[in-house]
Backbone as a chain_set.jsonl record, in Angstrom:
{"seq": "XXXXXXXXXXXXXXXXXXXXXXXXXXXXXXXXXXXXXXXXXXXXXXXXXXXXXXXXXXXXXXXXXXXXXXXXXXXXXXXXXXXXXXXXXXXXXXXXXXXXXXXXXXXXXXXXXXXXXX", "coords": {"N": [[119.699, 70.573, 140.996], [122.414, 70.248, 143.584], [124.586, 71.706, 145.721], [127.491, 71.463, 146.112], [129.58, 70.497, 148.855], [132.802, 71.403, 148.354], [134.268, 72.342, 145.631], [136.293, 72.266, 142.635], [137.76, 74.585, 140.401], [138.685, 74.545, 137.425], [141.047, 75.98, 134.54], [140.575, 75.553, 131.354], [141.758, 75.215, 128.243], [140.006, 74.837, 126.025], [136.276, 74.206, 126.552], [134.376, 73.076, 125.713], [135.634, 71.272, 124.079], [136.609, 69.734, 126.358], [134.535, 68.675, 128.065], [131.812, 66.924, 127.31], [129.017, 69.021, 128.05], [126.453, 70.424, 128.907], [126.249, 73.948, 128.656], [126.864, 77.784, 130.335], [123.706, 79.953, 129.938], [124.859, 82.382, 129.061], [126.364, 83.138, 126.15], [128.8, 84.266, 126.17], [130.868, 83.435, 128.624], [131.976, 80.573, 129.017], [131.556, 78.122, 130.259], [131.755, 75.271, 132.078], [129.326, 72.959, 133.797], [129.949, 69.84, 135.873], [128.491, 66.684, 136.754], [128.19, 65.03, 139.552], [126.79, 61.436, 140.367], [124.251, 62.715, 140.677], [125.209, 65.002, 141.959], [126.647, 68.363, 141.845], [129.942, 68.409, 140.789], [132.783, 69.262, 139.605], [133.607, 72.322, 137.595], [134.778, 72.793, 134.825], [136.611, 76.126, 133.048], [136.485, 78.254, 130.846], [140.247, 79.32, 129.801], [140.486, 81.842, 129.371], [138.254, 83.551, 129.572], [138.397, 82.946, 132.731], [140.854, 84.158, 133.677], [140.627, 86.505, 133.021], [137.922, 87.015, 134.711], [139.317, 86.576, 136.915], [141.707, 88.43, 138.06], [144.426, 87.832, 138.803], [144.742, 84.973, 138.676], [146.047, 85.796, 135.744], [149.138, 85.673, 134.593], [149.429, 82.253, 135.166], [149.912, 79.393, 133.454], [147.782, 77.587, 131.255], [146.391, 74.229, 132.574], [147.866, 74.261, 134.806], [146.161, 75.994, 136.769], [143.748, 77.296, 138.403], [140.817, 77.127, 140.341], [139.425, 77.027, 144.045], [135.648, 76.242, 144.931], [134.364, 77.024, 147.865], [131.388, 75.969, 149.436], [128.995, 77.252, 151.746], [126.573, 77.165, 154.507], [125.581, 79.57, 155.752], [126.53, 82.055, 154.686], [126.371, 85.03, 154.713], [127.922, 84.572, 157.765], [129.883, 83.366, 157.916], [131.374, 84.454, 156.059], [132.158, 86.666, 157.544], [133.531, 85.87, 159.357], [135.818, 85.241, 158.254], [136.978, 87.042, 156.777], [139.041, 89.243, 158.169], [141.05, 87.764, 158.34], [142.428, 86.945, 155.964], [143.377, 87.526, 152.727], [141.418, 89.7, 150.977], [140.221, 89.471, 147.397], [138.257, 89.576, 145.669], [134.903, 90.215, 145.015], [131.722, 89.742, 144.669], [128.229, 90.097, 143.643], [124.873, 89.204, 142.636], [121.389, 88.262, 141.037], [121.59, 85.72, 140.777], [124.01, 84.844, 142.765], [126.2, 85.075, 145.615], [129.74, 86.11, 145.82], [132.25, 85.317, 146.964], [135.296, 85.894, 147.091], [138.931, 85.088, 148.199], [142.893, 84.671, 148.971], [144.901, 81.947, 149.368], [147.873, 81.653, 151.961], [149.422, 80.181, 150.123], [148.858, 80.507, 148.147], [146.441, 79.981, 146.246], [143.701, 80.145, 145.419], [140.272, 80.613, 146.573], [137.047, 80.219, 146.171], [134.278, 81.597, 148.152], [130.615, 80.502, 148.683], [126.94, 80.856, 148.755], [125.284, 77.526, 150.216], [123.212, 75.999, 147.872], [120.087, 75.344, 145.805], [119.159, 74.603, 142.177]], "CA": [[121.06, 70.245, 141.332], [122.243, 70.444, 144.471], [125.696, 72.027, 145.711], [128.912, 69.702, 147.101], [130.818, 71.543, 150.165], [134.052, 72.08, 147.763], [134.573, 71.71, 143.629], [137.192, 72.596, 141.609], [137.444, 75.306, 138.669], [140.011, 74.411, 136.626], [140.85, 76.64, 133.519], [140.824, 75.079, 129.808], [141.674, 76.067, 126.587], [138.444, 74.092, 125.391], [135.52, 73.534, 127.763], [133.601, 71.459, 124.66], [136.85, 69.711, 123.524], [136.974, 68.832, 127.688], [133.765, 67.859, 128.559], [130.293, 66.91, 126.6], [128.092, 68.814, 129.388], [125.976, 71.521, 128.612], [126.882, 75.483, 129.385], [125.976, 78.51, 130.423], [122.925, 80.235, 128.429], [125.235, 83.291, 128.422], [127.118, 82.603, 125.666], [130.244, 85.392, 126.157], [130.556, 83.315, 129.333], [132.592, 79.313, 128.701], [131.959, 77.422, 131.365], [130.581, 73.455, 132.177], [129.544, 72.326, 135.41], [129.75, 67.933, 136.299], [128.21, 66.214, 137.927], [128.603, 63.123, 139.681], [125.448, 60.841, 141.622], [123.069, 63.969, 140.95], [125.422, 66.137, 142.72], [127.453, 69.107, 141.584], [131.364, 67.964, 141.337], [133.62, 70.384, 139.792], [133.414, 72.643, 136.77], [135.752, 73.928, 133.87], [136.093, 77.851, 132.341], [137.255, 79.084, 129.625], [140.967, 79.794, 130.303], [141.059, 83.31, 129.322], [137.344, 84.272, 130.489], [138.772, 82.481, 133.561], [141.836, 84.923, 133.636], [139.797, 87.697, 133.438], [137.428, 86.663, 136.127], [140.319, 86.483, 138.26], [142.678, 88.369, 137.094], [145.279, 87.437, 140.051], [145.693, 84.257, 137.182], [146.196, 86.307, 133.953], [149.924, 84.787, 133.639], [148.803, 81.337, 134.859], [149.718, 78.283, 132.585], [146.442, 76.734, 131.157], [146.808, 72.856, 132.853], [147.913, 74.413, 136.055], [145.374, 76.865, 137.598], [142.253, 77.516, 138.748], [140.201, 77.594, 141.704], [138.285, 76.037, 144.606], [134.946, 76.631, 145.776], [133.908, 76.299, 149.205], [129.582, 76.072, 149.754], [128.436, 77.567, 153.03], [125.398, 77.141, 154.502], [125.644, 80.762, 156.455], [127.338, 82.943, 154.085], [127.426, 85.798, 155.724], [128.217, 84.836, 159.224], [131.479, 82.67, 157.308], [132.315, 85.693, 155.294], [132.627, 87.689, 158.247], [134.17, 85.671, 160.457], [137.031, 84.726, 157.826], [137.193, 88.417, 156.083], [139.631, 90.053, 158.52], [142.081, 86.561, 158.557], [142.635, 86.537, 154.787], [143.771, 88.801, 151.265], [140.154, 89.645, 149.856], [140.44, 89.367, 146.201], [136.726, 89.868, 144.719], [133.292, 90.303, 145.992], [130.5, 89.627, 143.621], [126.954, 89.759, 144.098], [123.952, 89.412, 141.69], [120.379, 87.536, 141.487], [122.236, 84.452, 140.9], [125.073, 83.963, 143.385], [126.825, 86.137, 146.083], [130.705, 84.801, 145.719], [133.589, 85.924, 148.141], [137.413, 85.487, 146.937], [140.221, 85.298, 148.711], [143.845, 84.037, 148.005], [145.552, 81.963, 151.3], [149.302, 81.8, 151.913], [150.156, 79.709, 149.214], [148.507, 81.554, 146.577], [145.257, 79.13, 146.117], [142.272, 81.649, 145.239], [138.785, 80.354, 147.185], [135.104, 81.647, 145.93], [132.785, 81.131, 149.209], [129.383, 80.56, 147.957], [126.366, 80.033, 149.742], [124.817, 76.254, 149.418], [121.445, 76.88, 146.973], [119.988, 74.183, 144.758], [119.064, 75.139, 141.317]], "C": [[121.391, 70.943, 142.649], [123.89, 70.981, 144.691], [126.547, 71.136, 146.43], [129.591, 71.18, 147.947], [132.066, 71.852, 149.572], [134.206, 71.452, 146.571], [135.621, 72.609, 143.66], [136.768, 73.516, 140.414], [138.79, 75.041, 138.169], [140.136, 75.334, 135.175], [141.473, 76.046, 132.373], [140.804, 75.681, 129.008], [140.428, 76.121, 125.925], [137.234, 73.501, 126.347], [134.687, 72.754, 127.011], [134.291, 70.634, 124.405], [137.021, 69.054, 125.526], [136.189, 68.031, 128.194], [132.245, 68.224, 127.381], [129.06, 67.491, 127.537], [127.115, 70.633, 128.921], [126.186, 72.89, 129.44], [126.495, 76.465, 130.044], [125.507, 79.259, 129.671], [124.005, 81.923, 128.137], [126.506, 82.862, 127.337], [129.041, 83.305, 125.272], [130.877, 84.392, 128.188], [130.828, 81.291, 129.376], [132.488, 78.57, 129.64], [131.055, 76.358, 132.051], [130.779, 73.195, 133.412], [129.326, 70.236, 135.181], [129.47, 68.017, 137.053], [128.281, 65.155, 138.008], [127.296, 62.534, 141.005], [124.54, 62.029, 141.565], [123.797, 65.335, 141.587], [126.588, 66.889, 141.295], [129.325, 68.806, 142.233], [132.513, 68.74, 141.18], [133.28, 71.089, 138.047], [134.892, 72.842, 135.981], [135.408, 74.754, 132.682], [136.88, 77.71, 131.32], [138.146, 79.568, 130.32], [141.034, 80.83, 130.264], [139.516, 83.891, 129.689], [137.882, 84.338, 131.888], [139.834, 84.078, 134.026], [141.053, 86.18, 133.81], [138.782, 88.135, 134.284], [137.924, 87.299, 137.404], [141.782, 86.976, 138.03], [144.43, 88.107, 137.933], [146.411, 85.853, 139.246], [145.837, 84.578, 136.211], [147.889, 85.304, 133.649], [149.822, 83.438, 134.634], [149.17, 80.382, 133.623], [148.435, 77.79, 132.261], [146.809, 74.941, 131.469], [147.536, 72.742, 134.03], [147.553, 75.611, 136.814], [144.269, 76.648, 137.492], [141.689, 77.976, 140.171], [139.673, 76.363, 142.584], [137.369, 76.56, 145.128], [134.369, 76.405, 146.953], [131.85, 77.007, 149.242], [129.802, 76.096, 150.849], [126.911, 77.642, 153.119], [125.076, 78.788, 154.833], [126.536, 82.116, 155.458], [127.773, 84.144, 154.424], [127.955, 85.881, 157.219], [129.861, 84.072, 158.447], [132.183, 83.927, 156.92], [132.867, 86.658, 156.317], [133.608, 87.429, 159.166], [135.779, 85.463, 159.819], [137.785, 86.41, 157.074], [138.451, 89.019, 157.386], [141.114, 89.063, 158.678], [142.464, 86.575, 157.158], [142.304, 87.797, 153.683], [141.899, 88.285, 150.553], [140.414, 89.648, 148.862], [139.062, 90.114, 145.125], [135.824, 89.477, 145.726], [132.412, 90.345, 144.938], [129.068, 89.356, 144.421], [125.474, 90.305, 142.986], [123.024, 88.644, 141.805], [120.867, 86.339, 141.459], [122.651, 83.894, 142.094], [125.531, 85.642, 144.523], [128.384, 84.936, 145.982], [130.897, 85.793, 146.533], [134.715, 85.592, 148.015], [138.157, 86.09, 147.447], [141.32, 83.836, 148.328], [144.795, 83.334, 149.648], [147.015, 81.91, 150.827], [150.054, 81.418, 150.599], [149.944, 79.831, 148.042], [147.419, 81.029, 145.752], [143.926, 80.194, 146.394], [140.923, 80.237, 145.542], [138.031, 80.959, 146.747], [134.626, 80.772, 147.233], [131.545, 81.463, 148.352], [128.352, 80.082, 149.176], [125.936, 78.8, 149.067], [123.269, 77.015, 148.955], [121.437, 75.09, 145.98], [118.87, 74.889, 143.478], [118.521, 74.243, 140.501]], "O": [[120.854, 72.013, 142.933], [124.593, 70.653, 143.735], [126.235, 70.234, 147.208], [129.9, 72.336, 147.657], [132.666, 72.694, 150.241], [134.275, 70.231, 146.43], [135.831, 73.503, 144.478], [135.805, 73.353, 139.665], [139.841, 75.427, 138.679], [139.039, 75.368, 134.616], [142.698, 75.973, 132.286], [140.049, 76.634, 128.813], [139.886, 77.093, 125.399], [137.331, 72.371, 126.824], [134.217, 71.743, 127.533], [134.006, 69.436, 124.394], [137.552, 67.97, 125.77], [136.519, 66.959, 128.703], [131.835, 69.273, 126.885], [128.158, 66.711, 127.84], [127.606, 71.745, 128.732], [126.275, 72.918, 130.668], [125.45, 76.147, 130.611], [126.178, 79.604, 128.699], [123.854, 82.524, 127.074], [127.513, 82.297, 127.765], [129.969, 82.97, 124.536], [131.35, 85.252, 128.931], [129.852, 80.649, 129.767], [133.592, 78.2, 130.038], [129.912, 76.537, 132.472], [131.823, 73.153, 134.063], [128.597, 69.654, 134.378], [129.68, 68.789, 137.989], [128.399, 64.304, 137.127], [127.022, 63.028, 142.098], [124.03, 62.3, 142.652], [123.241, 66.426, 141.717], [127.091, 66.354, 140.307], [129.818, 68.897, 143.357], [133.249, 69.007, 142.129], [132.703, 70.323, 137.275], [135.952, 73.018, 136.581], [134.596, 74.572, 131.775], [137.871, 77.001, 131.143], [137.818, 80.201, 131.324], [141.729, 81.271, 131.18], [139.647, 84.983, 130.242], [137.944, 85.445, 132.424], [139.316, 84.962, 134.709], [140.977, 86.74, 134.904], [138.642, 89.311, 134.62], [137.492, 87.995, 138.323], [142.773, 86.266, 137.861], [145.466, 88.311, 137.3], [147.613, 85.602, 139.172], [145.804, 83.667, 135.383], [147.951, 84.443, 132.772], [150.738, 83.797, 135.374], [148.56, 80.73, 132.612], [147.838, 77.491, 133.295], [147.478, 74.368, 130.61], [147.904, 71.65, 134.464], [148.404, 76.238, 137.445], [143.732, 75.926, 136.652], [142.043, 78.919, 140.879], [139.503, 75.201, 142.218], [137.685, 77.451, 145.917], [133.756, 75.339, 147.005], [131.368, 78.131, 149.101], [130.602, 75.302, 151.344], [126.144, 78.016, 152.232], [124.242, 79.288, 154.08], [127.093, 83.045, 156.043], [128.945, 84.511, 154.503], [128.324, 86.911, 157.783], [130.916, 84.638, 158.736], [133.267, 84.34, 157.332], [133.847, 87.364, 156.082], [134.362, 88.24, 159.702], [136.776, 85.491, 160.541], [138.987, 86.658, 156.977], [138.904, 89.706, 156.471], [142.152, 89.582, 159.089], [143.333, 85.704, 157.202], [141.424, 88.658, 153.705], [141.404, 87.288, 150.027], [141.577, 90.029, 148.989], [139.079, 90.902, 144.18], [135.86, 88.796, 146.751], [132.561, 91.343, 144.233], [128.851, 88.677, 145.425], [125.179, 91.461, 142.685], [123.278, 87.886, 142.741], [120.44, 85.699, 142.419], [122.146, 82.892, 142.601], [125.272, 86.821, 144.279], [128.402, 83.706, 146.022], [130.202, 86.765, 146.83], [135.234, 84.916, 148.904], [138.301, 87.311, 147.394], [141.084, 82.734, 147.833], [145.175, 83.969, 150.632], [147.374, 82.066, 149.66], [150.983, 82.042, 150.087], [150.578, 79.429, 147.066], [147.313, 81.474, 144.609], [143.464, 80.762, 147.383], [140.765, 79.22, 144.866], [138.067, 82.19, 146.771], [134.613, 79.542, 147.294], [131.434, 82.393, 147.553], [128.594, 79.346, 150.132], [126.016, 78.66, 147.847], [122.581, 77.952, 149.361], [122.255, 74.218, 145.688], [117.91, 75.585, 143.808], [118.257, 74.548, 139.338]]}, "num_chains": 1, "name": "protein.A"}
């Protein structure tokens, strides 16, 4: 699977009652990726893993929050160039994924990711 330049996380009460799509193997850890044509389209979390993720949405309605991710090819030449323009939020980095959150004016939380196919 290959990554799309910007998905959606949306946060659900139920990520089995939302979508039939298989998860991740951690199972403390709610959360289905779609896809659409082979590609990666948008996922949805578990609202309250979600929340705790990020905790910026703890009060958050479930059915209006979430996220968007933006795929970079360059990750850290993006991260650096956008890091001093914008509220950092979270920095993650593990064998998986490096993310990068920030929150822009209107209160819309971004993960940068680099593109990877999996």
């Amino acid at each position: 699977m290959k990554t799309s330049g910007m998905a959606p996380c949306l946060g659900v009460k139920d990520t089995a009652a939302s979508v039939a799509a298989p998860g991740s193997d951690n199972p403390g850890d709610d959360i289905r990726m779609l896809m659409w044509k082979d590609a990666f389209a948008f996922m949805v979390y578990n609202a309250d893993n979600l929340r705790q993720w990020l905790p910026q949405l703890k009060d958050a309605p479930t059915g209006a929050f979430g996220m968007f991710y933006l795929n970079v090819s360059d990750f850290d030449a993006y991260t650096a160039r956008i890091r001093p323009l914008v509220e950092v939020i979270k920095e993650h980095n593990d064998e998986a994924a490096r993310l990068f959150y920030f929150q822009d004016p209107d209160g819309y939380i971004i993960g940068v990711a680099e593109e990877q196919e999996w």
